[in-house]
Coordinates of C-alpha atoms and ligand atoms in Angstrom, one line a residue:
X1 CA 0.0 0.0 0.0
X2 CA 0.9 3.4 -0.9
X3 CA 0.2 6.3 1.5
X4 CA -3.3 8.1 0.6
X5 CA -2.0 11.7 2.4
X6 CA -1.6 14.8 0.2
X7 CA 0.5 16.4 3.1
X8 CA 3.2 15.4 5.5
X9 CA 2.8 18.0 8.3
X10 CA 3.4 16.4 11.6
X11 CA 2.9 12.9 12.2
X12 CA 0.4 13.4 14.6
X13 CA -2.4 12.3 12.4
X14 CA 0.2 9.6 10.3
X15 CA -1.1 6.1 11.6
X16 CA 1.6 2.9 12.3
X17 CA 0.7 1.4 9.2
X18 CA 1.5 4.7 7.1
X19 CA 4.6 5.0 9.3
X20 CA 5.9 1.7 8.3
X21 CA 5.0 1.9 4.7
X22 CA 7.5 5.1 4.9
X23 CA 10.4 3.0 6.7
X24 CA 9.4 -0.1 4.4
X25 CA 9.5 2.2 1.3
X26 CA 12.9 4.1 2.4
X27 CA 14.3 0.2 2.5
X28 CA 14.2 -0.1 -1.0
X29 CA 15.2 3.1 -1.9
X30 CA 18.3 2.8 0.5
X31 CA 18.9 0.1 -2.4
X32 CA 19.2 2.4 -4.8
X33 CA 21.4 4.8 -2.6
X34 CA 23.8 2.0 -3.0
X35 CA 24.2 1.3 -6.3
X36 CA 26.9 3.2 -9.1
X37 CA 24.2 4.8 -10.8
X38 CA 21.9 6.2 -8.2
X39 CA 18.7 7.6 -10.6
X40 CA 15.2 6.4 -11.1
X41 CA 12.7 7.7 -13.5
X42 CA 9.9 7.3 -10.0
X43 CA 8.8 10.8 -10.2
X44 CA 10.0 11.9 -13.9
X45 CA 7.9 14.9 -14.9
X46 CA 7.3 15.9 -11.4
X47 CA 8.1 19.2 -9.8
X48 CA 9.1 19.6 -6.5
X49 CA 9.9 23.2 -5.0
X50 CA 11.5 23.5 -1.7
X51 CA 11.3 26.9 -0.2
X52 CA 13.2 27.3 3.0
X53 CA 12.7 30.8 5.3
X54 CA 15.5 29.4 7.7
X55 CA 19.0 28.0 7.6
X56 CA 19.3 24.0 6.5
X57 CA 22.0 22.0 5.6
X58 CA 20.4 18.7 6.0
X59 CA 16.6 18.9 5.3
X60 CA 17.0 20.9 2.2
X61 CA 20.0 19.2 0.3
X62 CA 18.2 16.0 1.1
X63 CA 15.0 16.8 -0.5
X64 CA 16.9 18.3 -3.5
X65 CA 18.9 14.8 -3.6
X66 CA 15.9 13.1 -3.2
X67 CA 14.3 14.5 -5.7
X68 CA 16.6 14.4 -8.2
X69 CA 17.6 10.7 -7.7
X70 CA 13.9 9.8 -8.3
X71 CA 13.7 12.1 -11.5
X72 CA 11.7 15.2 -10.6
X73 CA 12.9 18.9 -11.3
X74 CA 13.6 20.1 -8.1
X75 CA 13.6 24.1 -8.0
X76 CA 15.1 25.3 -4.8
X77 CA 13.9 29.0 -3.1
X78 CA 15.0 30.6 0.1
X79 CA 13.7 33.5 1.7
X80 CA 16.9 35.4 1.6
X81 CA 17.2 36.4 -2.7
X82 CA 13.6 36.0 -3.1
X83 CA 10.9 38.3 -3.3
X84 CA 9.7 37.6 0.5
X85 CA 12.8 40.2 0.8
X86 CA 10.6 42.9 -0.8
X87 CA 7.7 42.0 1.5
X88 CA 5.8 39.4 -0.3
X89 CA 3.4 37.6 2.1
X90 CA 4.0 33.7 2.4
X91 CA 0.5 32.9 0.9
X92 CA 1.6 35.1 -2.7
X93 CA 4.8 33.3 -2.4
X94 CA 2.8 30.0 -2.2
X95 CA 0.4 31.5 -5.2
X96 CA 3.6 32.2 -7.6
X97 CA 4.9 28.8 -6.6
X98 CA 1.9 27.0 -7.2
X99 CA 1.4 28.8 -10.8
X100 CA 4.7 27.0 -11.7
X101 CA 3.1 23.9 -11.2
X102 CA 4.5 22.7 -8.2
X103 CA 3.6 18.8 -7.5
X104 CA 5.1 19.2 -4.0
X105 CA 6.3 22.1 -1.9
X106 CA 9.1 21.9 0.8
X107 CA 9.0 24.2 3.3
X108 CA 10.8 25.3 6.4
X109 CA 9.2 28.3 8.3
X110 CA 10.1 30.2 11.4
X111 CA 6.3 30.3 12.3
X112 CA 4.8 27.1 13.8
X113 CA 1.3 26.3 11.8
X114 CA 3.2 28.1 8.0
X115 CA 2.6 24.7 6.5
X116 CA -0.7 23.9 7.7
X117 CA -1.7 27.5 6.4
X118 CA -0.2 26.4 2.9
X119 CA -2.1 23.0 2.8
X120 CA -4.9 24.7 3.0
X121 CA -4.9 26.8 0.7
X122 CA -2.7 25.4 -2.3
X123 CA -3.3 22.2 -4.4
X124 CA -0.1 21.2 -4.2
X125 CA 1.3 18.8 -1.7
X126 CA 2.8 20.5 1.2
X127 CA 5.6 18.9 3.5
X128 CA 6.7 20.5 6.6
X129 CA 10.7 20.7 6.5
X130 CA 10.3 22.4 10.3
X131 CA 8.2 25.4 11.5
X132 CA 9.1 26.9 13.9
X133 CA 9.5 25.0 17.4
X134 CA 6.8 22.9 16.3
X135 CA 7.2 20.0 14.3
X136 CA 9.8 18.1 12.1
X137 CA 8.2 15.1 10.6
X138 CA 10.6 13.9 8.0
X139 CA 13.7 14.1 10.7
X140 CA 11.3 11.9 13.0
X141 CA 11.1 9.8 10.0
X142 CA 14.5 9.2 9.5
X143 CA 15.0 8.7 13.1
X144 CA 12.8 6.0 13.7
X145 CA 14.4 4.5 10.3
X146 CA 17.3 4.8 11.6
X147 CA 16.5 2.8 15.0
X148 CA 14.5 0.2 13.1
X149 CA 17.9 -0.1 10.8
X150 CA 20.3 -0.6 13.8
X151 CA 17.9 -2.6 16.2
X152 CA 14.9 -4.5 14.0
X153 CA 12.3 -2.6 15.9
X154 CA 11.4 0.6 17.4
X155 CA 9.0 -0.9 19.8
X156 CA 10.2 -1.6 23.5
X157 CA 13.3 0.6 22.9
X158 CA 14.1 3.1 25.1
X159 CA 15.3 6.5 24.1
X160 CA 16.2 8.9 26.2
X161 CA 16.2 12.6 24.3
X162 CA 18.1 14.9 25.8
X163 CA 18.1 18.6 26.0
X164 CA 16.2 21.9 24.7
X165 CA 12.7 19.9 24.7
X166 CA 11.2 23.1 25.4
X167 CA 12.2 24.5 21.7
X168 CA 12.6 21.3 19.9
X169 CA 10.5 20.3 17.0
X170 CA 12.1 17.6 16.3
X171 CA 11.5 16.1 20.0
X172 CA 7.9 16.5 19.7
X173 CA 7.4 15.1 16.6
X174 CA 9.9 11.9 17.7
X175 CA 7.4 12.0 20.4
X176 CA 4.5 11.5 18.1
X177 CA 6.4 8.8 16.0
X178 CA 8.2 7.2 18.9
X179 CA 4.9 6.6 20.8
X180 CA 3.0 5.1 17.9
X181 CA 5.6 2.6 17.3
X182 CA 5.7 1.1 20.9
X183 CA 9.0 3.0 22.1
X184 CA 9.5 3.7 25.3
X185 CA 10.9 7.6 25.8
X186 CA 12.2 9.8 28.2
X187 CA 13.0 13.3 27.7
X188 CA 15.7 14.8 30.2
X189 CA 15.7 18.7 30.3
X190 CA 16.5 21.7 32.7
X191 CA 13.0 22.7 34.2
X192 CA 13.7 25.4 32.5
X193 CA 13.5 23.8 29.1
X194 CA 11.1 21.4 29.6
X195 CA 7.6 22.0 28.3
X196 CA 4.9 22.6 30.9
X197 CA 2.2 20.4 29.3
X198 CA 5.2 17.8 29.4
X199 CA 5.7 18.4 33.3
X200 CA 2.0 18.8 34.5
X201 CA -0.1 17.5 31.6
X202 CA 0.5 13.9 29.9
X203 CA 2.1 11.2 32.3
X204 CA -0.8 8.8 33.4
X205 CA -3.6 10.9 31.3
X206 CA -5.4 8.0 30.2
X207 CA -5.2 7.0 26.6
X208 CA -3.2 9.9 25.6
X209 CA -0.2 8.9 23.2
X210 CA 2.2 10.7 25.7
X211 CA 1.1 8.9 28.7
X212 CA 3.8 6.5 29.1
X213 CA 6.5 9.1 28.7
X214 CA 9.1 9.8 31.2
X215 CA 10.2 13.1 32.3
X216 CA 13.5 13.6 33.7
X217 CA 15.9 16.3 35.4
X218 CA 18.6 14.3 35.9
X219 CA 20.7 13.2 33.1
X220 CA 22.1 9.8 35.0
X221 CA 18.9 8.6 35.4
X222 CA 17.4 9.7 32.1
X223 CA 20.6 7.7 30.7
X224 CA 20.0 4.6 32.8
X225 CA 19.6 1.5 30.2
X226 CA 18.7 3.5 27.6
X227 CA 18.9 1.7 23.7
X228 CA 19.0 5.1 22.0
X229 CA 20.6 8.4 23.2
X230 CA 19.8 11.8 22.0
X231 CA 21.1 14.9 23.1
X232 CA 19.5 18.1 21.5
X233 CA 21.2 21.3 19.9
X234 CA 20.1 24.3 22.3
X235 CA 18.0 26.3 20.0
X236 CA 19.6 29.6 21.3
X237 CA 18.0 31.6 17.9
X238 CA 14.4 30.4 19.7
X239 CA 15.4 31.0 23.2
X240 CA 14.6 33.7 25.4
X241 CA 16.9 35.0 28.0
X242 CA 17.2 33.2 31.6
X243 CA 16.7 29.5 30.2
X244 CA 20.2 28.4 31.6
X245 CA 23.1 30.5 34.0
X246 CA 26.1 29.5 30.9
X247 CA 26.8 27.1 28.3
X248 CA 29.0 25.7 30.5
X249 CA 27.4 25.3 32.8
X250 CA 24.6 23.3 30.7
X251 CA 27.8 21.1 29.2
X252 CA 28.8 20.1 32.5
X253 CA 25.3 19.5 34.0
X254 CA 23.5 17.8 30.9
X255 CA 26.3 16.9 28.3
X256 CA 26.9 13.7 27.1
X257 CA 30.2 12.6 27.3
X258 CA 32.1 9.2 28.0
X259 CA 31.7 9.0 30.8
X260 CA 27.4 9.7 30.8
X261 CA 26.7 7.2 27.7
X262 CA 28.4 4.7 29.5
X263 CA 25.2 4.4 31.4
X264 CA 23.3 3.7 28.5
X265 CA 23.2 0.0 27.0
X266 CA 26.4 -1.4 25.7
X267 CA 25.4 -1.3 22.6
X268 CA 23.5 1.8 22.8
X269 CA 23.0 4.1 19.8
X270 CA 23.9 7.6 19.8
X271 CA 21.8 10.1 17.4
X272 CA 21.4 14.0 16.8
X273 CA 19.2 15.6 14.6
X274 CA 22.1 18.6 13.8
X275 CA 23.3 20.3 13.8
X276 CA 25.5 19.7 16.6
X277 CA 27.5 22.1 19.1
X278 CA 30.1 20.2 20.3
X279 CA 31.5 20.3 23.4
X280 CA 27.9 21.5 24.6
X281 CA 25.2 18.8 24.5
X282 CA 28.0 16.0 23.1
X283 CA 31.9 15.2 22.9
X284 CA 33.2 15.3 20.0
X285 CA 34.5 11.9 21.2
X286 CA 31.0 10.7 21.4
X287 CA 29.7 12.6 18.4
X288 CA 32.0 10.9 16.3
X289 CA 33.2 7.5 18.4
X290 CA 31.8 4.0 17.6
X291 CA 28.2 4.2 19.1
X292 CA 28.0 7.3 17.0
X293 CA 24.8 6.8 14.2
X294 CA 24.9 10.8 13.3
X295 CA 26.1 10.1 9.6
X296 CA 24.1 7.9 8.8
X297 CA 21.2 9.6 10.2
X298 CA 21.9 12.1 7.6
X299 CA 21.7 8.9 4.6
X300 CA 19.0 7.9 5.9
X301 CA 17.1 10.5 5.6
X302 CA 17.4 11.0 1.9
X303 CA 16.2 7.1 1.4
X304 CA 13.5 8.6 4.2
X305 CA 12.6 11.7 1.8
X306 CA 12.7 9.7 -1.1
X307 CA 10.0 7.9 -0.3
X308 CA 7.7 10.2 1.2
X309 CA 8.1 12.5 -1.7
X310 CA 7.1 9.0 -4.0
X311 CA 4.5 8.0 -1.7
X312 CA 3.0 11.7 -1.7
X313 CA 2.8 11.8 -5.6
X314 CA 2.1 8.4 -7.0
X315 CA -1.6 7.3 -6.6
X316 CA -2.1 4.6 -4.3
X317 CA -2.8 1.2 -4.6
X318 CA -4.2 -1.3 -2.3
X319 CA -2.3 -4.7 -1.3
X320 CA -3.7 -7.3 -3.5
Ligands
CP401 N1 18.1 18.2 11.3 C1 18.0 19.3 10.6 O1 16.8 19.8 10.4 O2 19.1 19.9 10.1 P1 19.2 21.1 9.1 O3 18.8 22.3 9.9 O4 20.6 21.2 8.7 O5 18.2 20.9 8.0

């Protein structure tokens, strides 16, 4: 089965079985990652824009990538060189891109909700490459990938996500994808940059998706037989003043190090979104040592892209 969904906004509303055809689809294109030639005429004649109002190094080059290996023209805006310099509102922006005949539109936003504004309004499909301190649903994608990769299964792992919770769209939407697929998670925070409704609101509310997760000051314990660690970038371009005393002192309580991940399981993965700051939330012996999955996070998330971008454009067909 092929997914149904015009739009990939959060994956609060994706269900396990889309979830899976995703990570079952991004298998076989991970296939094509690896051979000499790496170009399939999937989505030949397609146009895919992606239109990013923030910095990216990952996202974006990913989707272009991913585009291009599976045939479509990929046209590439950013707000800085286009006319949203001169004051043009996102929803003309959308208009002009749409009257190119857009077949899919990237975009990355500083405002939370941008995408959700676009899919209503345009015909095209709209994927959400990050708005704001809301949601990220293609790196959850490629996270859970990558954990399904390493260990077989996402469910009955636990993974322990460290850091700026408060400001993090990518933890809330590995919160949403985590949960659905049986994980066990515990996010591990300052109480200054942990969300409220995190605190007060979820843990035992029954039948709530985040009722089962953890919440954690203390990094030891959050670390404590965990399968999967990961520490988050502080997202000081989101942050207000007063969140922490120094960024050393933040390194030195909530870091991980050596020393720290050695709590975790032995074999214990460690992943970051990106990008990182080292020698704040990781080492750079940890960043880069043996337990490291961080590279191959980023791999993995054009097989990831590649086949959201081909499940989102080719009509769907029911298992026979
Ligand atoms: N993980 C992530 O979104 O990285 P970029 O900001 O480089 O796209």
């Amino acid at each position: 089965m092929l997914t149904t969904r015009r739009h990939a906004l959060d994956l609060d509303d994706f269900s396990v079985r889309e979830i899976e055809d995703v990570l079952n689809n991004a298998e076989a294109m991970r296939e094509i990652l690896g051979r000499d030639i790496r170009k399939t005429p999937a989505l030949r004649g397609k146009t895919i824009i992606t239109a990013f109002h923030e910095p990216s190094t990952r996202t974006r080059v990913s989707f272009e990538q991913a585009g291009k290996i599976l045939s479509a023209d990929v046209i590439n805006v950013s707000g800085s060189g286009s006319s949203v310099e001169k004051g043009e509102s996102l929803y003309n922006t959308a208009l002009t891109l749409q009257a190119m005949n857009a077949d899919v539109i990237v975009i990355r936003h500083p405002h939370a909700g941008a995408p959700h504004f676009l899919a209503r309004h345009l015909r095209a499909s709209i994927v959400n490459a990050g708005d704001g301190g809301h949601a990220h649903p293609t790196q959850a994608l490629l996270d859970l990938y990558t954990m399904r990769r390493r260990f077989g299964r996402v469910e009955g792992l636990r993974v322990a996500i460290v850091g700026d919770v408060l400001y993090s769209r990518v933890a809330r939407s590995d919160l949403w994808g985590l949960t659905a697929m049986g994980a066990s998670v515990v996010l591990c925070a300052p109480p200054t940059l942990l969300p409220v409704d995190m605190v007060n609101g979820y843990r035992g509310a029954p039948g709530h998706p985040f009722a089962s997760v953890e919440v954690e000051t203390n990094v030891e314990r959050a670390l404590d037989g965990a399968d999967v660690v990961m520490p988050l970038r502080l997202q000081v371009e989101r942050q207000r003043a007063g969140h922490l005393p120094t960024l050393r002192e933040y390194s030195r309580a909530y870091g991980i190090n050596a020393r720290r991940l050695a709590l975790a399981k032995p074999n214990a993965l460690v992943m970051h979104p990106g990008p990182m700051n080292e020698g704040v939330e990781i080492d750079p012996e940890v960043a880069h040592g043996p337990q490291s999955a961080i590279e191959e996070q980023v791999t993995n998330g054009v097989a990831v892209r590649m086949a959201l971008l081909y499940g989102l454009t080719t009509p769907a067909r029911e298992e026979a």
